Coordinates of C-alpha atoms in Angstrom, one line a residue:
Chain K
X79 CA 5.9 24.5 20.2
X80 CA 4.0 21.5 21.5
X81 CA 4.1 18.0 20.3
X82 CA 0.9 16.0 20.1
X83 CA 1.0 12.3 20.7
X84 CA -1.6 10.0 19.0
X85 CA -2.2 7.5 21.8
X86 CA -4.3 4.4 21.9
X87 CA -5.2 3.1 25.4
X88 CA -4.0 -0.4 26.3
X89 CA -1.4 -0.2 23.3
X90 CA 2.2 -0.9 24.3
X91 CA 3.4 0.7 21.1
X92 CA 1.7 4.0 22.1
X93 CA 3.7 3.9 25.4
X94 CA 6.8 3.5 23.4
X95 CA 5.7 6.5 21.2
X96 CA 5.4 8.5 24.4
X97 CA 9.1 7.9 25.1
X98 CA 10.0 9.0 21.5
X99 CA 7.8 12.2 21.9
X100 CA 9.5 12.9 25.4
X101 CA 12.9 12.8 23.7
X102 CA 11.9 15.8 21.5
X103 CA 12.1 18.1 24.6
X104 CA 8.9 20.0 23.9
X105 CA 5.7 20.4 25.8
X106 CA 3.5 17.3 25.3
X107 CA -0.2 16.9 24.6
X108 CA -1.3 13.2 24.8
X109 CA -4.5 12.8 22.9
X110 CA -6.9 9.9 21.9
X111 CA -9.6 10.1 19.4
X112 CA -13.2 9.1 20.1
X113 CA -15.7 7.4 17.8
X114 CA -15.5 4.9 15.1
X115 CA -12.1 4.6 13.4
X116 CA -12.1 7.0 10.5
X117 CA -8.5 7.8 9.6
X118 CA -9.0 10.9 7.4
X119 CA -11.2 12.5 10.2
X120 CA -8.8 11.4 13.0
X121 CA -6.0 12.9 11.0
X122 CA -7.8 16.2 10.8
X123 CA -8.5 16.2 14.5
X124 CA -4.8 15.7 15.2
X125 CA -3.8 18.5 12.8
X126 CA -6.2 20.8 14.7
X127 CA -4.8 19.8 18.1
X128 CA -1.2 20.2 17.0
X129 CA -1.6 23.7 15.7
X130 CA 1.5 23.6 13.5
X131 CA 3.6 21.5 16.0
X132 CA 5.1 18.0 15.7
X133 CA 2.8 15.0 15.6
X134 CA 4.1 11.6 17.0
X135 CA 2.3 8.3 16.7
X136 CA 2.9 4.6 17.4
X137 CA 4.5 2.4 14.7
X138 CA 1.3 0.2 14.6
X139 CA -0.9 -0.3 11.6
X140 CA -3.2 2.4 12.8
X141 CA -0.4 4.8 13.9
X142 CA 1.3 4.6 10.5
X143 CA -2.0 4.9 8.7
X144 CA -3.3 7.9 10.7
X145 CA 0.0 9.7 10.4
X146 CA 0.2 9.1 6.7
X147 CA -3.3 10.7 6.4
X148 CA -1.9 13.7 8.5
X149 CA 1.1 13.9 6.0
X150 CA -1.2 13.6 2.9
X151 CA -3.5 16.4 4.2
X152 CA -0.5 18.8 5.0
X153 CA 1.5 17.6 2.0
X154 CA 4.4 17.3 4.3
X155 CA 7.1 14.5 4.7
X156 CA 6.4 11.7 7.2
X157 CA 9.1 9.5 8.7
X158 CA 7.6 6.1 9.5
X159 CA 9.1 3.9 12.2
X160 CA 12.0 6.1 13.6
X161 CA 14.5 4.7 16.2
X162 CA 16.1 8.0 16.9
X163 CA 15.6 11.7 16.3
X164 CA 18.3 14.4 16.3
X165 CA 16.7 17.8 15.3
X166 CA 15.7 17.5 11.7
X167 CA 17.5 14.2 11.2
X168 CA 16.1 10.8 12.0
X169 CA 17.2 7.2 11.9
X170 CA 14.3 4.9 10.7
X171 CA 14.0 1.3 10.0
X172 CA 14.0 -0.3 6.4
X173 CA 13.5 -3.9 5.5
X174 CA 11.5 -4.6 8.5
X175 CA 14.3 -3.4 10.8
X176 CA 17.1 -5.4 9.3
X177 CA 18.4 -2.2 7.8
X178 CA 18.5 1.4 9.1
X179 CA 18.3 4.7 7.1
X180 CA 19.5 8.1 8.4
X181 CA 17.4 10.8 6.8
X182 CA 16.8 14.5 6.9
X183 CA 13.2 16.0 7.2
X184 CA 13.0 19.1 5.0
X185 CA 10.0 20.7 6.8
X186 CA 9.3 22.7 9.9
X187 CA 7.0 20.1 11.4
X188 CA 8.1 16.6 12.2
X189 CA 5.6 13.8 11.6
X190 CA 6.9 10.6 13.1
X191 CA 5.9 7.2 14.3
X192 CA 8.0 5.2 16.8
X193 CA 9.5 1.9 15.3
X194 CA 8.1 -1.1 17.4
X195 CA 10.5 -2.0 20.3
X196 CA 13.0 0.8 19.6
X197 CA 11.9 2.8 22.6
X198 CA 11.4 1.7 26.2
X199 CA 7.6 2.1 27.1
X200 CA 6.8 5.1 29.3
X201 CA 4.5 4.8 32.3
X202 CA 1.0 5.4 31.4
X203 CA 0.3 9.2 31.0
X204 CA -1.4 10.9 34.0
X205 CA -4.1 12.4 31.7
X206 CA -5.1 11.8 28.2
X207 CA -7.2 14.3 26.3
X208 CA -10.0 13.1 24.2
X209 CA -10.6 14.6 20.7
X210 CA -14.0 14.6 19.1
X211 CA -13.4 14.3 15.3
X212 CA -15.8 15.8 12.7
X213 CA -16.8 12.7 11.0
X214 CA -18.8 14.3 8.3
X215 CA -18.8 11.9 5.3
X216 CA -15.4 10.5 6.2
X217 CA -14.9 6.8 5.4
X218 CA -15.1 4.7 8.4
X219 CA -15.2 1.1 9.8
X220 CA -18.7 -0.5 9.4
X221 CA -18.0 -3.8 11.1
X222 CA -15.4 -5.5 13.3
X223 CA -14.7 -9.2 13.0
X224 CA -12.8 -11.1 15.8
X225 CA -10.9 -14.0 14.5
X226 CA -11.7 -17.5 15.9
X227 CA -8.4 -18.9 17.4
X228 CA -9.9 -22.0 18.5
X229 CA -8.8 -21.4 22.0
X230 CA -5.1 -21.7 20.9
X231 CA -2.7 -19.0 22.0
X232 CA -2.1 -16.6 19.1
X233 CA 1.2 -16.3 17.3
X234 CA 1.7 -12.7 18.4
X235 CA 1.0 -13.5 22.1
X236 CA 2.8 -16.8 22.5
X237 CA 5.6 -17.2 25.0
X238 CA 7.1 -20.0 22.9
X239 CA 7.0 -20.2 19.1
X240 CA 8.1 -23.4 17.3
X241 CA 8.6 -22.4 13.7
X242 CA 9.5 -24.4 10.7
X243 CA 11.1 -23.6 7.4
X244 CA 11.9 -25.3 4.1
X245 CA 13.7 -28.0 6.0
X246 CA 10.4 -29.3 7.3
X247 CA 9.8 -30.6 3.8
X248 CA 6.0 -30.9 3.8
X249 CA 2.7 -29.8 5.3
X250 CA 2.6 -33.3 7.2
X251 CA 6.2 -32.6 8.5
X252 CA 4.7 -30.0 10.8
X253 CA 3.0 -32.6 12.9
X254 CA 6.2 -32.9 15.2
X255 CA 6.3 -29.1 15.6
X256 CA 2.6 -28.9 16.5
X257 CA 3.3 -31.7 19.1
X258 CA 6.3 -29.7 20.7
X259 CA 4.4 -26.4 20.6
X260 CA 1.2 -27.9 22.2
X261 CA 3.4 -29.3 25.1
X262 CA 4.9 -25.9 25.7
X263 CA 1.6 -24.1 25.3
X264 CA 3.1 -22.3 22.4
X265 CA 2.2 -21.5 18.8
X266 CA 3.5 -22.9 15.5
X267 CA 5.0 -20.4 13.1
X268 CA 6.7 -20.7 9.7
X269 CA 8.7 -19.0 7.0
X270 CA 7.6 -17.5 3.7
X271 CA 8.8 -20.4 1.8
X272 CA 6.3 -22.6 3.6
X273 CA 3.3 -20.4 3.1
X274 CA 4.2 -19.8 -0.6
X275 CA 4.3 -23.7 -1.0
X276 CA 0.9 -23.8 0.7
X277 CA 2.1 -26.1 3.6
X278 CA 0.8 -23.7 6.2
X279 CA -1.8 -20.8 6.0
X280 CA -0.4 -17.2 5.8
X281 CA -1.7 -16.5 9.2
X282 CA 1.2 -18.7 10.5
X283 CA 4.0 -16.8 8.6
X284 CA 6.6 -15.0 10.9
X285 CA 8.4 -12.4 8.9
X286 CA 8.4 -9.0 7.4
X287 CA 5.3 -9.5 5.5
X288 CA 3.8 -11.8 8.1
X289 CA 3.4 -11.7 11.9
X290 CA 6.1 -10.0 14.1
X291 CA 6.5 -12.0 17.2
X292 CA 8.3 -11.4 20.6
X293 CA 8.2 -14.7 22.5
X294 CA 10.5 -15.6 25.4
X295 CA 11.8 -18.6 23.1
X296 CA 11.7 -18.9 19.4
X297 CA 12.7 -22.2 18.1
X298 CA 13.6 -22.0 14.3
X299 CA 13.6 -25.4 12.7
X300 CA 15.0 -25.8 9.3
X301 CA 14.9 -22.1 8.6
X302 CA 17.8 -20.6 6.6
X303 CA 17.5 -17.1 8.1
X304 CA 16.7 -14.8 5.2
X305 CA 16.1 -11.1 6.2
X306 CA 12.5 -11.4 5.4
X307 CA 12.2 -14.0 8.2
X308 CA 14.7 -12.3 10.8
X309 CA 12.5 -9.2 10.5
X310 CA 9.6 -11.2 12.0
X311 CA 11.5 -12.9 14.7
X312 CA 14.3 -10.6 15.9
X313 CA 11.9 -9.4 18.8
X314 CA 12.4 -13.0 20.4
X315 CA 14.1 -12.7 23.8
X316 CA 16.1 -16.0 23.0
X317 CA 16.3 -17.8 19.6
X318 CA 17.3 -21.4 19.3
X319 CA 18.1 -22.6 15.8
X320 CA 18.0 -26.2 14.5
X321 CA 19.5 -26.7 11.1
X322 CA 21.6 -29.4 9.4
X323 CA 23.6 -26.8 7.7
X324 CA 26.3 -25.4 10.1
X325 CA 26.9 -22.4 7.7
X326 CA 23.1 -21.5 7.8
X327 CA 22.7 -17.7 8.3
X328 CA 20.1 -18.3 11.1
X329 CA 23.0 -19.2 13.4
X330 CA 24.3 -15.7 13.1
X331 CA 21.1 -14.4 14.8
X332 CA 20.7 -17.3 17.3
X333 CA 21.6 -17.5 21.0
X334 CA 21.7 -21.3 20.9
X335 CA 22.5 -23.7 18.0
X336 CA 21.7 -27.3 17.4
X337 CA 23.1 -28.9 14.3
X338 CA 21.4 -31.9 12.8
X339 CA 18.3 -33.3 11.4
X340 CA 15.1 -31.5 12.8
X341 CA 13.1 -34.6 12.1
X342 CA 15.2 -36.4 14.7
X343 CA 15.8 -33.6 17.0
X344 CA 12.3 -32.1 17.4
X345 CA 10.8 -35.5 18.5
X346 CA 13.7 -36.0 20.8
X347 CA 13.1 -32.6 22.6
X348 CA 9.4 -33.6 23.0
X349 CA 10.4 -36.9 24.5
X350 CA 13.0 -35.3 26.8
X351 CA 10.5 -32.7 27.9
X352 CA 7.9 -35.4 28.8
X353 CA 10.7 -37.3 30.7
X354 CA 11.7 -34.2 32.6
X355 CA 8.0 -33.4 33.6
X356 CA 7.4 -37.0 34.7
X357 CA 10.5 -36.9 37.0
Chain T
X201 CA -13.4 -3.1 -14.1
X202 CA -10.2 -1.2 -14.8
X203 CA -7.5 -1.9 -12.2
X204 CA -4.0 -0.3 -11.8
X205 CA -1.4 -2.2 -9.7
X206 CA 1.5 -0.2 -8.6
X207 CA 4.7 -2.3 -7.9
X208 CA 8.4 -1.7 -6.9
X209 CA 11.5 -3.5 -8.0
X210 CA 13.4 -4.5 -4.9
X211 CA 16.5 -7.0 -4.3
X212 CA 16.0 -10.5 -2.9
X213 CA 18.2 -9.8 0.0
X214 CA 19.0 -13.3 1.2
X215 CA 20.6 -13.6 4.6
X216 CA 22.8 -10.7 5.1
X217 CA 22.8 -6.9 4.3
X218 CA 25.9 -5.7 2.5
X219 CA 26.0 -1.9 1.5
X220 CA 27.8 -0.2 -1.3
X221 CA 31.0 1.7 -0.4
X222 CA 29.1 5.2 -0.3
X223 CA 26.3 3.5 2.0
X224 CA 23.6 4.8 -0.3
X225 CA 22.3 1.4 -1.3
X226 CA 22.4 -2.4 -0.8
X227 CA 25.2 -4.1 -2.8
X228 CA 23.1 -5.9 -5.4
X229 CA 25.8 -7.4 -7.6
X230 CA 25.1 -10.9 -6.8
X231 CA 21.4 -10.6 -6.0
X232 CA 18.2 -11.2 -7.9
X233 CA 15.2 -8.8 -8.0
X234 CA 11.5 -9.1 -7.4
X235 CA 8.4 -7.1 -6.3
X236 CA 7.3 -7.1 -2.7
X237 CA 5.2 -9.9 -1.7
X238 CA 2.3 -7.5 -0.8
X239 CA 2.3 -6.3 -4.3
X240 CA 2.3 -9.7 -5.8
X241 CA -0.8 -10.5 -3.9
X242 CA -2.3 -7.1 -5.3
X243 CA -1.5 -8.1 -8.8
X244 CA -3.0 -11.6 -8.2
X245 CA -6.2 -10.2 -6.7
X246 CA -6.7 -7.7 -9.6
X247 CA -6.2 -10.4 -12.3
X248 CA -8.8 -12.6 -10.3
X249 CA -11.3 -9.8 -10.3
X250 CA -10.8 -9.2 -14.0
X251 CA -10.9 -12.8 -14.9
X252 CA -14.3 -13.0 -13.1
X253 CA -15.8 -9.7 -14.2
X254 CA -14.1 -8.6 -17.2
X255 CA -11.9 -5.4 -17.8
X256 CA -8.3 -4.6 -17.7
X257 CA -5.3 -5.0 -15.3
X258 CA -2.5 -2.3 -15.8
X259 CA 0.8 -2.6 -14.0
X260 CA 2.9 0.4 -13.0
X261 CA 6.3 0.9 -11.8
X262 CA 8.7 3.7 -11.1
X263 CA 12.3 2.5 -11.4
X264 CA 15.3 1.9 -13.6
X265 CA 15.3 0.3 -17.0
X266 CA 15.8 -3.1 -15.5
X267 CA 12.5 -2.8 -13.6
X268 CA 10.8 -3.9 -16.9
X269 CA 11.6 -7.4 -15.6
X270 CA 9.2 -6.9 -12.7
X271 CA 6.5 -5.5 -15.2
X272 CA 7.0 -8.8 -17.2
X273 CA 6.4 -10.8 -14.0
X274 CA 3.1 -8.8 -13.4
X275 CA 2.1 -9.5 -16.9
X276 CA 2.9 -13.1 -16.5
X277 CA 0.6 -13.2 -13.6
X278 CA -2.1 -11.8 -15.9
X279 CA -1.8 -8.0 -16.3
X280 CA -2.6 -6.8 -19.6
X281 CA -0.2 -4.1 -20.0
X282 CA 2.3 -1.8 -18.2
X283 CA 3.4 1.7 -17.6
X284 CA 7.1 2.2 -16.8
X285 CA 8.2 5.5 -15.3
X286 CA 11.9 5.3 -15.8
X287 CA 14.4 6.7 -13.3
X288 CA 17.7 5.5 -11.8
X289 CA 17.3 7.7 -8.9
X290 CA 15.7 6.6 -5.5
X291 CA 12.6 8.6 -4.9
X292 CA 11.0 9.6 -1.5
X293 CA 7.4 8.9 -0.9
X294 CA 6.0 12.2 -1.7
X295 CA 7.8 12.5 -5.0
X296 CA 6.9 8.8 -5.9
X297 CA 3.2 9.7 -5.2
X298 CA 3.5 12.9 -7.4
X299 CA 4.9 10.9 -10.4
X300 CA 2.2 8.2 -10.1
X301 CA -0.6 10.7 -9.9
X302 CA 0.7 12.4 -13.1
X303 CA 0.8 9.0 -14.9
X304 CA -2.7 8.1 -13.7
X305 CA -4.1 11.5 -14.8
X306 CA -2.9 10.8 -18.3
X307 CA -4.9 7.5 -18.5
X308 CA -8.6 6.7 -18.7
X309 CA -10.0 6.6 -15.1
X310 CA -9.4 3.4 -13.1
X311 CA -12.0 1.9 -10.9
X312 CA -9.4 0.5 -8.5
X313 CA -5.8 1.5 -7.7
X314 CA -3.9 -1.1 -5.8
X315 CA -0.7 -0.7 -3.8
X316 CA 1.2 -2.8 -1.4
X317 CA 0.6 -1.8 2.1
X318 CA 4.3 -0.8 2.4
X319 CA 7.3 -1.4 0.1
X320 CA 9.6 -4.3 1.2
X321 CA 12.7 -2.0 1.1
X322 CA 11.8 1.7 2.1
X323 CA 8.6 0.8 4.1
X324 CA 7.2 4.3 4.1
X325 CA 3.5 3.2 4.5
X326 CA 2.2 6.3 2.7
X327 CA 2.4 6.4 -1.2
X328 CA -1.0 4.8 -1.8
X329 CA -2.7 7.3 0.7
X330 CA -0.9 10.3 -0.8
X331 CA -2.1 9.2 -4.2
X332 CA -5.7 8.9 -3.0
X333 CA -5.7 12.3 -1.5
X334 CA -4.2 13.9 -4.7
X335 CA -6.9 12.2 -6.8
X336 CA -9.7 12.9 -4.3
X337 CA -10.5 9.1 -3.9
X338 CA -11.3 7.0 -0.7
X339 CA -8.5 4.8 0.6
X340 CA -8.3 1.7 2.7
X341 CA -5.0 0.1 3.7
X342 CA -3.7 -3.2 4.8
X343 CA -6.4 -5.4 3.2
X344 CA -6.4 -9.1 3.7
X345 CA -9.9 -9.5 2.1
X346 CA -11.4 -7.7 -0.8
X347 CA -14.7 -8.2 -2.6
X348 CA -15.7 -6.0 -5.6
X349 CA -19.3 -5.9 -6.7
X350 CA -21.5 -3.3 -8.5
X351 CA -19.3 -0.4 -8.1
X352 CA -18.4 -0.9 -4.5
X353 CA -15.6 -2.7 -2.6
X354 CA -15.9 -4.6 0.7
X355 CA -12.5 -4.3 2.3
X356 CA -11.2 -6.3 5.3
X357 CA -8.4 -4.5 7.1
X358 CA -6.3 -6.7 9.3
X359 CA -5.5 -5.6 12.8
X360 CA -3.8 -7.3 15.8
X361 CA -7.2 -8.1 17.3
X362 CA -9.2 -9.1 14.3
X363 CA -10.4 -7.4 11.1
X364 CA -12.1 -4.1 10.4
X365 CA -14.6 -4.1 7.5
X366 CA -15.0 -1.2 5.2
X367 CA -17.6 -0.6 2.5
X368 CA -16.2 1.8 -0.1
X369 CA -17.7 3.3 -3.3
X370 CA -15.4 2.9 -6.4
X371 CA -13.2 4.5 -7.7
X372 CA -11.0 3.9 -4.8
X373 CA -7.4 3.3 -3.6
X374 CA -6.6 0.2 -1.7
X375 CA -3.3 -1.2 -0.2
X376 CA -3.0 -5.0 0.5
X377 CA -1.0 -7.3 2.4
X378 CA 0.5 -10.7 1.6
X379 CA -2.0 -13.3 2.7
X380 CA -4.8 -11.7 0.7
X381 CA -4.5 -14.7 -1.6
X382 CA -1.9 -17.3 -2.7
X383 CA -0.4 -15.9 -6.1
X384 CA -0.3 -18.4 -8.9
X385 CA 3.0 -19.6 -10.4
X386 CA 3.0 -18.3 -13.9
X387 CA 2.9 -21.0 -16.6
X388 CA 5.5 -21.0 -19.4
X389 CA 3.0 -19.9 -21.9
X390 CA 1.8 -17.1 -19.6
X391 CA 5.5 -16.0 -19.4
X392 CA 5.8 -16.1 -23.2
X393 CA 2.7 -14.0 -23.7
X394 CA 3.9 -11.5 -21.1
X395 CA 6.9 -10.8 -23.3
X396 CA 4.6 -9.7 -26.1
X397 CA 2.4 -7.5 -24.0
X398 CA 3.0 -3.6 -24.3
X399 CA 5.1 -1.6 -21.9
X400 CA 4.7 2.2 -22.2
X401 CA 8.1 3.5 -20.9
X402 CA 8.6 7.2 -20.3
X403 CA 11.5 8.9 -18.4
X404 CA 10.5 10.9 -15.3
X405 CA 12.6 13.7 -13.6
X406 CA 13.2 13.4 -9.8
X407 CA 11.6 16.1 -7.6
X408 CA 13.6 17.4 -4.6
X409 CA 13.1 14.8 -1.7
X410 CA 11.5 16.1 1.3
X411 CA 12.5 13.1 3.4
X412 CA 16.1 13.0 2.2
X413 CA 18.1 9.8 2.6
X414 CA 21.6 10.5 3.9
X415 CA 23.0 7.1 4.3
X416 CA 22.2 3.5 5.1
X417 CA 23.4 1.6 8.2
X418 CA 23.6 -2.0 8.9
X419 CA 22.2 -2.6 12.5
X420 CA 24.3 -4.4 15.1
X421 CA 23.3 -7.9 16.0
X422 CA 24.1 -9.5 12.6
X423 CA 27.0 -11.8 13.6
X424 CA 26.0 -13.1 17.0
X425 CA 28.1 -16.1 18.3
X426 CA 25.5 -18.8 19.1
X427 CA 26.3 -21.3 21.8
X428 CA 26.2 -24.8 20.2
X429 CA 24.1 -27.1 22.4
X430 CA 25.0 -30.2 20.5
X431 CA 24.6 -32.3 17.3
X432 CA 21.6 -34.3 16.5
X433 CA 19.0 -35.8 19.0
X434 CA 21.6 -36.2 21.7
X435 CA 21.3 -32.3 22.2
X436 CA 17.8 -32.8 23.6
X437 CA 18.7 -32.8 27.3
X438 CA 20.7 -29.6 26.8
X439 CA 17.8 -27.9 25.0
X440 CA 15.4 -28.7 27.7
X441 CA 17.7 -27.4 30.3
X442 CA 17.8 -24.1 28.4
X443 CA 13.9 -24.2 28.4
X444 CA 14.0 -24.8 32.1
X445 CA 16.3 -21.9 32.7
X446 CA 14.0 -19.6 30.5
X447 CA 10.9 -20.8 32.6
X448 CA 9.1 -22.0 29.4
X449 CA 9.5 -25.8 30.1

């Protein structure tokens, strides 16, 4: 049997899905789909291409959506966001990756997406087939809106994220985080407590139900470290936590810890950074 | 407008995942419960639509007897009544969709059926889509914007590089994400009213799971030993040194 890989050019998660597909040890067909995004029609095109074989996709919004359409059309199980496959058994993520589930697929066909950052990306494939879906009256996108980021680096792309939680205390309290982030050419993030309180817009939320970030440095200021938040920042290469509670859970996920009042520490970092640059 | 909102009872996990001895579930003895943030926004949006245009909001859950607590939360937000499919078992996505479809078919037709984009716990990303297929309805997922007018819904779907916009005839299924709105804090009178609203509870029999959970595993990395750089503002030079080492200063 062959495995069909749903591929999106320029998408790192698709390169990771390729690694998962290779691990299945079957002949592989890498495909992309042409035309406007229409998940039901795209799913049908993938099913036709697979001819009863496995289908693998990236653990992106679109990857999970298209594979769910495939599963619904075939009435077969779909294991979303797997980190490992052993025959008909998979390991997949729950709770945004803060818990794992081992599960068995009761079907001849495996429908899988690769959990983000669980697999090393493959080299770009030598050739990618292009499928032409039968759009018919399938629901499709009618318009695309590009957000206005005001020239600032986006949270998802930032190399440094300065993030605040309940400990920041107010919307105004974020000014010192803004200043440090600007100096580092980074972005400001926050925890769910902060967006629920209305101190910051939801677009700034890092977490399981917010943005998932993978900066070189994540600075968590006054964030306790609930799994909801950890699910969004565990992709960070280095995590520095600032908290006045030495028992805070965030320290169990941190590479570096600073204990104390963030309202004193954050401005001190900004000042020290300016001093170091002036030297 | 008649809107059905499907929600799921999940534990408020706090800082650390602790499993039961048989590794089949999270140890919840000391935890509270809630509905997923996505679903809370779904209920809020449905209530706003019905407040503006008239109609009815019905909340539905599949879960243990205790999940009535979450239906009361939905009704405190403004849902008019609830359907409770009672089961102590954990269901896979296909079986869950099947039970919800059966429940929907025994009701008058809904204009809009709202799910969270994915549940907070299992994260299968598929129940809403399966329900849409079974009922022959269009479906759009991951909404951060929704406008219902004259039998159509304008749906804004969030992507990494912006938003895709869909124009969908009703009836339809949508799945939503947190950030769609900022849900209200229910008032005390709203909570009291919620206690008097009707809940139609009926037991449901678990179908054989096609994606069968074998066991849960806590991933490594919970319990890192952080290097303490210092206490208070005196730690600033050590922090800047780390930034320089990482090449981000």
